[in-house]
PDB file of C-alpha atoms in Angstrom:
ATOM      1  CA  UNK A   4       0.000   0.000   0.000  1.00 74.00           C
ATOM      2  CA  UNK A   5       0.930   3.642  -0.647  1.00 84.00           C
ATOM      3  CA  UNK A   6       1.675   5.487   2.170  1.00 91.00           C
ATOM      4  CA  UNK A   7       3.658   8.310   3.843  1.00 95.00           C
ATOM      5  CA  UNK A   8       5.188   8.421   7.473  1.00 96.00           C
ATOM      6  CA  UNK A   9       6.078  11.252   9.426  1.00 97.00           C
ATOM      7  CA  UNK A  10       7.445   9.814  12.744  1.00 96.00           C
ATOM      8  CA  UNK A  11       7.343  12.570  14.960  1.00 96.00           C
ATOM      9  CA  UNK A  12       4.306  13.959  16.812  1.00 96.00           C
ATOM     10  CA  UNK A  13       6.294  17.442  17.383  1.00 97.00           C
ATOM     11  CA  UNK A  14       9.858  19.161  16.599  1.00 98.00           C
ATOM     12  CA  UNK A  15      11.382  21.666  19.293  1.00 98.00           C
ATOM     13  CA  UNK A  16      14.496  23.134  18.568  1.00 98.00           C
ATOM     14  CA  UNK A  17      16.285  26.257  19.514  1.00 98.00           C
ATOM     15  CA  UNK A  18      16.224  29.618  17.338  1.00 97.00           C
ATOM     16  CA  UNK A  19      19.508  29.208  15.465  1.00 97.00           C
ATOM     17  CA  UNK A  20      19.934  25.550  15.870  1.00 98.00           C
ATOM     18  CA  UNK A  21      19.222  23.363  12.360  1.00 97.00           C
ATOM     19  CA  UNK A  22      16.084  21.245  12.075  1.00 97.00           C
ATOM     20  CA  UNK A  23      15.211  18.523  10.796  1.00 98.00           C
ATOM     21  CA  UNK A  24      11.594  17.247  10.442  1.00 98.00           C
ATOM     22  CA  UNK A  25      11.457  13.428   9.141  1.00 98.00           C
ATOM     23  CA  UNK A  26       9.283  11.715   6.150  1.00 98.00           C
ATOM     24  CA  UNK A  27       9.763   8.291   4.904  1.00 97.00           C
ATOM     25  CA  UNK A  28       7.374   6.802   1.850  1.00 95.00           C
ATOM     26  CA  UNK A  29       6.168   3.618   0.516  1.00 92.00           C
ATOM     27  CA  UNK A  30       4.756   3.739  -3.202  1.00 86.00           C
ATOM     28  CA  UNK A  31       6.081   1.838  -5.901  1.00 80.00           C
ATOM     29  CA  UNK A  32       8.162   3.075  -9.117  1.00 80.00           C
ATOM     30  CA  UNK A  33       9.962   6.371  -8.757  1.00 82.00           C
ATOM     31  CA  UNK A  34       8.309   8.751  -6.286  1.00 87.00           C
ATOM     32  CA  UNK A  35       7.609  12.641  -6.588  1.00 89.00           C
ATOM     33  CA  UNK A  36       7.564  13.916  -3.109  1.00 93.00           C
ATOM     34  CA  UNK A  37       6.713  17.358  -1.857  1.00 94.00           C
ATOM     35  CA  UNK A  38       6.690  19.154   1.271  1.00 97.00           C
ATOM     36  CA  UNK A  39       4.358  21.703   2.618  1.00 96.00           C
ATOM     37  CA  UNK A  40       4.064  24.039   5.359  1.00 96.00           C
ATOM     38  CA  UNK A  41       0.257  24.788   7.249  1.00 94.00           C
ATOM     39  CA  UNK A  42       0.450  28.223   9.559  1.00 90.00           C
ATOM     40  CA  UNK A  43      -3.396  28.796  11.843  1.00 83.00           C
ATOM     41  CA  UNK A  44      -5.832  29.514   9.716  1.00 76.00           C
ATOM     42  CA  UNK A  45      -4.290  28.942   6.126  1.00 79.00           C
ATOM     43  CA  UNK A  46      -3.840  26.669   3.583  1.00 84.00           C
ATOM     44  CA  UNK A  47      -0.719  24.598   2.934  1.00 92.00           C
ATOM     45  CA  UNK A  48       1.995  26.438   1.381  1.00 93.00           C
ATOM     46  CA  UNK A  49       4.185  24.756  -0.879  1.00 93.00           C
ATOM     47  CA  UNK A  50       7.419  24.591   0.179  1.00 95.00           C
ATOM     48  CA  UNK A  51      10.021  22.359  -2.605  1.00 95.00           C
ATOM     49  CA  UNK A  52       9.743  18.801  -4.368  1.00 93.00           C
ATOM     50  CA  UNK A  53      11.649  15.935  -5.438  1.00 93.00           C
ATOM     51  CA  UNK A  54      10.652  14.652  -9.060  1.00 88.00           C
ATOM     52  CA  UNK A  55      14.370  13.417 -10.455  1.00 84.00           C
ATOM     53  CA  UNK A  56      17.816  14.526 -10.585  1.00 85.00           C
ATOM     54  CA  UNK A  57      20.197  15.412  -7.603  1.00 89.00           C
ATOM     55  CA  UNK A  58      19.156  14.352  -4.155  1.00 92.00           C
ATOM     56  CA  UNK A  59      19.265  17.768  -2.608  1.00 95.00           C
ATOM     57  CA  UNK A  60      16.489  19.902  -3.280  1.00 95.00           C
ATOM     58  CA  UNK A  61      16.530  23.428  -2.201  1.00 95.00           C
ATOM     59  CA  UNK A  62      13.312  25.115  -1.934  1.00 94.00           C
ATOM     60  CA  UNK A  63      11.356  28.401  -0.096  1.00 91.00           C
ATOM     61  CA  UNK A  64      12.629  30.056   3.016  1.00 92.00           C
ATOM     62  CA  UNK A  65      16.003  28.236   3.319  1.00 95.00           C
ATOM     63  CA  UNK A  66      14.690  24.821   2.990  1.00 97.00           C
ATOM     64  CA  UNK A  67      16.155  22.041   2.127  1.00 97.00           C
ATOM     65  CA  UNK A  68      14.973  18.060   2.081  1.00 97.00           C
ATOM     66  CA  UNK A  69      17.351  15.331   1.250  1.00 95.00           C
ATOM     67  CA  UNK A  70      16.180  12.090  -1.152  1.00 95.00           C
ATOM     68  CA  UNK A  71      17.194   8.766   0.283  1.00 95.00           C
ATOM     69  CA  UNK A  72      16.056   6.073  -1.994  1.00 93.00           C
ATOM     70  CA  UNK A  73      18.310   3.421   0.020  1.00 93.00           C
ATOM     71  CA  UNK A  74      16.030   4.485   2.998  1.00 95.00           C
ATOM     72  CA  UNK A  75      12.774   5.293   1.298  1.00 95.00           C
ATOM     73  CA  UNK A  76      13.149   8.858   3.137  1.00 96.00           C
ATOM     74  CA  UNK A  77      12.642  12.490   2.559  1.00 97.00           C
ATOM     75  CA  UNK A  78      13.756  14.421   5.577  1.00 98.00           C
ATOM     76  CA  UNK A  79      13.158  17.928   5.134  1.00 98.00           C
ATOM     77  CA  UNK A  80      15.928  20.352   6.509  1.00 98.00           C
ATOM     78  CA  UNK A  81      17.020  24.176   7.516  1.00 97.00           C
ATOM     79  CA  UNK A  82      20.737  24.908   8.576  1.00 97.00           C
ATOM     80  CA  UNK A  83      19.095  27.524  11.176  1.00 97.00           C
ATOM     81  CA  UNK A  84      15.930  27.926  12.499  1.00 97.00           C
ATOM     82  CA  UNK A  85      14.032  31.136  13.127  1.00 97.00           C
ATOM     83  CA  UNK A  86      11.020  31.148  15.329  1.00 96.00           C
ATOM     84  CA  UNK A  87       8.670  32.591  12.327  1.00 94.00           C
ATOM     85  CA  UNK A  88       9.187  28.644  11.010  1.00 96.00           C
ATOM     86  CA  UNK A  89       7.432  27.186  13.622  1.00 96.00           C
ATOM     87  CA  UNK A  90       4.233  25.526  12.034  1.00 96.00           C
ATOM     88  CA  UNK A  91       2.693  22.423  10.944  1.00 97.00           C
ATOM     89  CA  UNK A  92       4.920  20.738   7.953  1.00 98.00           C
ATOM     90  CA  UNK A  93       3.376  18.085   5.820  1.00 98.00           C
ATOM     91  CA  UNK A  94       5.472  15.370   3.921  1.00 97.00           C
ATOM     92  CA  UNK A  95       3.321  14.543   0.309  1.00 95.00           C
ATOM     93  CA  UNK A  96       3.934  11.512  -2.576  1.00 92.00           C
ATOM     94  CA  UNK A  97       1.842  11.321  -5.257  1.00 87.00           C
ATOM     95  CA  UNK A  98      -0.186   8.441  -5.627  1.00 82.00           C
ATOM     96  CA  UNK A  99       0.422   6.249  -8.450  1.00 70.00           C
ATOM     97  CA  UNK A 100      -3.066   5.372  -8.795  1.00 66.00           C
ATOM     98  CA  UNK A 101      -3.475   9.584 -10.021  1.00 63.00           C
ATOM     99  CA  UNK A 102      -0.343   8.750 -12.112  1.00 62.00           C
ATOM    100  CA  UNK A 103      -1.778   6.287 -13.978  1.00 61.00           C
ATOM    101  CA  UNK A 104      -4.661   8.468 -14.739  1.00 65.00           C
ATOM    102  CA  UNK A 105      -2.369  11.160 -16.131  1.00 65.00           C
ATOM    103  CA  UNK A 106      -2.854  13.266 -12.773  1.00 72.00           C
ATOM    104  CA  UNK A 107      -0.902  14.184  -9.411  1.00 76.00           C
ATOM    105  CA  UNK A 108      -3.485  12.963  -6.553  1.00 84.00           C
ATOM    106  CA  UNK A 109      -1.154  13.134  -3.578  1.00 90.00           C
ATOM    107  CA  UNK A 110      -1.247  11.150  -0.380  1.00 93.00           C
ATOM    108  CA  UNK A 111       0.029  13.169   3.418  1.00 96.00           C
ATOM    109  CA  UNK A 112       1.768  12.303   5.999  1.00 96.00           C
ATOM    110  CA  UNK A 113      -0.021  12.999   9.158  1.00 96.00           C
ATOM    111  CA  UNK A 114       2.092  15.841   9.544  1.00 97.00           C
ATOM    112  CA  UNK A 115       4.764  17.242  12.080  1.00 98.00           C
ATOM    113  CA  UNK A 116       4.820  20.815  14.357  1.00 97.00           C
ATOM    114  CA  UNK A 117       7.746  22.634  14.617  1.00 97.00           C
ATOM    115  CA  UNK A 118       8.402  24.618  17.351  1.00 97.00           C
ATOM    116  CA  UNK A 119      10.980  27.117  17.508  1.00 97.00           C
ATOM    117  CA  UNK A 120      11.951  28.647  20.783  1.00 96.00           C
ATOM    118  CA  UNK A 121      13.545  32.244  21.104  1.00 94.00           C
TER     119      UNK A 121
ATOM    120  CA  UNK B  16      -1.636  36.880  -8.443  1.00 54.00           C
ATOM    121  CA  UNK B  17      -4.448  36.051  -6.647  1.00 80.00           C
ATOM    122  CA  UNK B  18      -3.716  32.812  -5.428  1.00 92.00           C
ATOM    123  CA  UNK B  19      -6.844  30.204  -4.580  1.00 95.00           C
ATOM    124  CA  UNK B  20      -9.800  30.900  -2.574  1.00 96.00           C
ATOM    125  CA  UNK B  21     -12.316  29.465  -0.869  1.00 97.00           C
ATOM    126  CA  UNK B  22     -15.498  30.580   0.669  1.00 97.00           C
ATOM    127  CA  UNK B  23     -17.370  30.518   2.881  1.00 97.00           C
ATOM    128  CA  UNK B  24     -14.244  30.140   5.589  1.00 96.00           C
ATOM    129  CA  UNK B  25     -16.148  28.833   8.225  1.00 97.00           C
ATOM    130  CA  UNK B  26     -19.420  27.043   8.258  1.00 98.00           C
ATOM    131  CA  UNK B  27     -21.395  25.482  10.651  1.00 98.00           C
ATOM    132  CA  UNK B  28     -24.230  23.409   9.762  1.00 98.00           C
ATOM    133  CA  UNK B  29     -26.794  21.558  11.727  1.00 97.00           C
ATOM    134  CA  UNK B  30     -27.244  17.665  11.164  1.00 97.00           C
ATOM    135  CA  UNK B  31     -28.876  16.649   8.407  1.00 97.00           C
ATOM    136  CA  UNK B  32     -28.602  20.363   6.743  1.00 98.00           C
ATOM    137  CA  UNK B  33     -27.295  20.723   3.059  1.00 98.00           C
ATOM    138  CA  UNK B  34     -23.906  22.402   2.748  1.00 98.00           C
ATOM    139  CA  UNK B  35     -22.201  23.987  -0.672  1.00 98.00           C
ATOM    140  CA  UNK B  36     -18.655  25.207  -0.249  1.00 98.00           C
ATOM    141  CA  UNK B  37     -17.266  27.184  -2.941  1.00 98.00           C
ATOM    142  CA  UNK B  38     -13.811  27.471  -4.665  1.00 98.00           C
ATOM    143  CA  UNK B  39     -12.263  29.776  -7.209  1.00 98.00           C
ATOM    144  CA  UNK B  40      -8.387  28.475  -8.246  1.00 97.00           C
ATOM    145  CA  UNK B  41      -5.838  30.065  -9.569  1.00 95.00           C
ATOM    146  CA  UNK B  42      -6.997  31.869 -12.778  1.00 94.00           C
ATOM    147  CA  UNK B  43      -6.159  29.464 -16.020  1.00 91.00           C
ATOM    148  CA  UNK B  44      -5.034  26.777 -13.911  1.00 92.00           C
ATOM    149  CA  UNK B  45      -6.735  23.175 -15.545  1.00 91.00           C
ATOM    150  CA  UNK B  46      -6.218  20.877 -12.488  1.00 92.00           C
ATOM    151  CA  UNK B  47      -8.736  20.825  -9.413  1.00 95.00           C
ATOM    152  CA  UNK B  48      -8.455  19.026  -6.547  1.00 95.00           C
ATOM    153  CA  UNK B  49     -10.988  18.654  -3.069  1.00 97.00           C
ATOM    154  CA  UNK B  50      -8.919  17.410   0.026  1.00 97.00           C
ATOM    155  CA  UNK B  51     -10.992  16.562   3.619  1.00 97.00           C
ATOM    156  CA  UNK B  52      -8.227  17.352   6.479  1.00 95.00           C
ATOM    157  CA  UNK B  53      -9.620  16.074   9.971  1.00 94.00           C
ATOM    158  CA  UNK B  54      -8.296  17.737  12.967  1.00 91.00           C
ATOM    159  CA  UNK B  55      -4.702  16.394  13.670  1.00 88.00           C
ATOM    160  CA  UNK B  56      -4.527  14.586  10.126  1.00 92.00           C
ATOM    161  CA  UNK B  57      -3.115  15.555   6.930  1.00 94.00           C
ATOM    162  CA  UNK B  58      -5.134  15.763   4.173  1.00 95.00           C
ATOM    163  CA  UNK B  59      -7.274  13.173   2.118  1.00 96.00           C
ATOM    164  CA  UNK B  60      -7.822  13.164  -1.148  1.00 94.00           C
ATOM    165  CA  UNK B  61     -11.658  13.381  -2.036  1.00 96.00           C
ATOM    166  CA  UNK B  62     -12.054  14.179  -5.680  1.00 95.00           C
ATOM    167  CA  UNK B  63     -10.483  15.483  -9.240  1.00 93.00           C
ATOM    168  CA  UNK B  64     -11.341  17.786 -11.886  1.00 93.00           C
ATOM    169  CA  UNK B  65      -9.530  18.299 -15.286  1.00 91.00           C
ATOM    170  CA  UNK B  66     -11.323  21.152 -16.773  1.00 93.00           C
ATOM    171  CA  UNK B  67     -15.027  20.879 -16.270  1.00 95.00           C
ATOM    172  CA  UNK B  68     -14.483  16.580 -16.242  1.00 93.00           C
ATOM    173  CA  UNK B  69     -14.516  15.155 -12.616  1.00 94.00           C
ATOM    174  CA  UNK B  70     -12.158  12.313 -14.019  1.00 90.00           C
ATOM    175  CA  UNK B  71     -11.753  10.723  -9.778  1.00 90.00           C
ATOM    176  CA  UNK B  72     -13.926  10.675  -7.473  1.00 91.00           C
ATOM    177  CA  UNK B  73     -12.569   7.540  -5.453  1.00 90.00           C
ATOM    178  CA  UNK B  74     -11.987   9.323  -2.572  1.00 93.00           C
ATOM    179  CA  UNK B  75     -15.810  10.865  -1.486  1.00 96.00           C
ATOM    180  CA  UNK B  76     -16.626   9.147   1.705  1.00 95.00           C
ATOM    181  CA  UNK B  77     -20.724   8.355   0.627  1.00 94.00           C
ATOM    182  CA  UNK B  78     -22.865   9.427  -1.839  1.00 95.00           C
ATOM    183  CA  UNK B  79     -23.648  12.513   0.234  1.00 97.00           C
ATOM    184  CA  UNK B  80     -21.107  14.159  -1.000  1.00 98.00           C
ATOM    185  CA  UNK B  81     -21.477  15.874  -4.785  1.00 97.00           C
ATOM    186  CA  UNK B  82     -18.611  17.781  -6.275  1.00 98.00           C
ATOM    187  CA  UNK B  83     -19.092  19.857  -9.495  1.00 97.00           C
ATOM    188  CA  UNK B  84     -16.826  22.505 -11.741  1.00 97.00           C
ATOM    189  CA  UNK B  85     -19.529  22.868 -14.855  1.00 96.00           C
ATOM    190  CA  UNK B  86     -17.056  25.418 -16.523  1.00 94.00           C
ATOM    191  CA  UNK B  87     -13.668  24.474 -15.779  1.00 92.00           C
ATOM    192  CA  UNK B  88     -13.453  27.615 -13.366  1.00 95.00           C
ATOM    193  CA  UNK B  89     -15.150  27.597 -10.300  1.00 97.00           C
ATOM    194  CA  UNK B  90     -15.812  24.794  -8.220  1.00 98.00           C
ATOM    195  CA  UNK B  91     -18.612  23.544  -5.311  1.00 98.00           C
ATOM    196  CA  UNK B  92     -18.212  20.743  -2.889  1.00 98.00           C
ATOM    197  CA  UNK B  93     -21.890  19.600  -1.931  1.00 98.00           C
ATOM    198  CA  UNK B  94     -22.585  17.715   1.130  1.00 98.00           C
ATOM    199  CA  UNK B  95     -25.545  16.567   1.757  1.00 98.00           C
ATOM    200  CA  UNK B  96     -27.494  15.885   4.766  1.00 98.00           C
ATOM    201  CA  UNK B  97     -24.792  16.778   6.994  1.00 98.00           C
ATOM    202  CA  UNK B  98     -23.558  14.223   9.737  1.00 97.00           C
ATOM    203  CA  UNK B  99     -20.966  14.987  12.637  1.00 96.00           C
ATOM    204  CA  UNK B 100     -18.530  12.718  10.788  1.00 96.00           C
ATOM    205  CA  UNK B 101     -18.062  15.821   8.103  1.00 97.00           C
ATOM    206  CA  UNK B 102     -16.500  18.096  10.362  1.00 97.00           C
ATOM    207  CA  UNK B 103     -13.521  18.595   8.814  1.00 97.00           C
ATOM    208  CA  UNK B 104     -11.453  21.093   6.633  1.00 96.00           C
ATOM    209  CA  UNK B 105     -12.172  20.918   3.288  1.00 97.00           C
ATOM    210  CA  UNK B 106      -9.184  22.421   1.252  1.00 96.00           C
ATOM    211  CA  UNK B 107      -9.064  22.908  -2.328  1.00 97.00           C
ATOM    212  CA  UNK B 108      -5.910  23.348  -4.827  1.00 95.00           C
ATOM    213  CA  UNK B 109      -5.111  23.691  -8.335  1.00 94.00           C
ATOM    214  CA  UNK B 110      -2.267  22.969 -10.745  1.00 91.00           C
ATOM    215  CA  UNK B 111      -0.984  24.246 -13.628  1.00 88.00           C
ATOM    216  CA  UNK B 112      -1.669  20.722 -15.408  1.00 79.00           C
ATOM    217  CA  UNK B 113      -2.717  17.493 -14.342  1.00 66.00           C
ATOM    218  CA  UNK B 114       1.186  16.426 -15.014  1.00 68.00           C
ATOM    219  CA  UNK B 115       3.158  15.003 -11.935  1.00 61.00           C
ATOM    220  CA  UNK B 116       5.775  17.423 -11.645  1.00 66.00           C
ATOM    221  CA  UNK B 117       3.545  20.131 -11.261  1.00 77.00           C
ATOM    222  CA  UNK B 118       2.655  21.331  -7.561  1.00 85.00           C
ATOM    223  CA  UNK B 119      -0.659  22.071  -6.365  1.00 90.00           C
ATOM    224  CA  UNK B 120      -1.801  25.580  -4.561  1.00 92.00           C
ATOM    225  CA  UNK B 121      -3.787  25.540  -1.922  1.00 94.00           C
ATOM    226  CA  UNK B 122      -6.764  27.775  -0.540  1.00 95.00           C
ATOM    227  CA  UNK B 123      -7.274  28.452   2.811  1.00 94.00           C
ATOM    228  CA  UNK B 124      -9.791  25.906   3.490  1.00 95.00           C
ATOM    229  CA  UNK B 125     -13.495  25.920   4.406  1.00 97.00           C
ATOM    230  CA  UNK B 126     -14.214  24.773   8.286  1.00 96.00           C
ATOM    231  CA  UNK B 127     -17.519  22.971   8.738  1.00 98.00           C
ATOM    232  CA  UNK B 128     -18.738  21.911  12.060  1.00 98.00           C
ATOM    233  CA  UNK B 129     -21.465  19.731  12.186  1.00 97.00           C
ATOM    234  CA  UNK B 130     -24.116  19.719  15.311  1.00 96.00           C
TER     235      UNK B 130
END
């Protein structure tokens, strides 16, 4: 079955300090993963994706997420965190079911809150 | 740009009422897409529109639930006869395309509390 993890409930780490905020996946054939960030009261903000090519992908607000195919994993990264990231941070792979049908129906991780403290 | 919207924001219905939640994607955008997030979960896929065609709808929980984009613009999420079980978020997005690579914007979301 298709399916996303995100391990971890919550995140707290120190303004400054770098994050990490975990994903693994389980589809089959190559995924196309994505990550997303949720603040109160808005919609989910698209943050960077993995489709092919180098491992590292670099996305919005210093972002970074790493592509492990060994480990099936897409942690998503920042070398120093401000306080204005905390929020809720959703892991996404697209379902291969949408692929089939020549469309990008993606399948979330539960999701993980950061917190940043001052 | 204006980015997606959704209206109303919040709604709050009571059982068995009939509910219509409206959104307006990005402007030329051909892919739609109706996600259910329930509190402390990620989204769920509920339906898919390519233009005007509703090409998935796997993911509507019953047949309560009616989703419709009749000119490949604007789009309404119909629930009807409302149970508690629909209290949820109900986001919408759009894409550029229906192709993979492409990411999907989100609106805000439309709250709906059932009771």
């Amino acid at each position: 079955a298709q399916s996303v993890a995100q391990p971890e409930d919550q995140v707290n780490v120190a303004e400054g300090n770098p994050l990490t905020v975990k994903c693994t996946y389980s589809v089959s054939g190559n995924p196309y993963l994505f990550w997303y960030v949720q603040y109160p009261n808005r919609g989910l903000q698209f943050l960077l994706k993995y489709i092919t090519g180098d491992n590292l992908v670099k996305g919005s607000y210093g972002f970074e997420a790493e592509f492990n195919k060994s480990q099936t994993s897409f942690h998503l990264k920042k070398p120093s965190a401000l306080v204005s990231d905390s929020a809720l941070y959703f892991c996404a792979v697209r379902d291969m079911l949408g692929v089939s049908g020549g469309y990008n129906k993606l399948i979330f991780g539960a999701g993980t809150r950061l917190a940043v403290h001052p | 740009g204006a980015g997606v919207s959704q209206s109303p924001r919040y709604k709050v219905a009571k059982r068995g009422q009939d509910v219509a939640l409206r959104c307006d994607p990005i402007s030329g955008h051909v892919s739609l897409f109706w996600y259910q997030q329930a509190l402390g979960q990620g989204p769920e896929f509920l339906t898919y529109f390519q233009n005007e065609a509703q090409l998935d709808k796997s993911g509507l929980p019953s047949d309560r639930f009616f989703a419709e984009r009749p000119e490949g613009s604007v789009s309404t999420l119909k629930i009807q006869r409302t149970q508690q079980e629909d209290s949820a978020v109900y986001l919408c997005a759009s894409s550029r395309t229906g192709q993979s690579s492409y990411e999907q914007y989100f609106g805000p979301g439309t709250r709906l509390t059932v009771t």
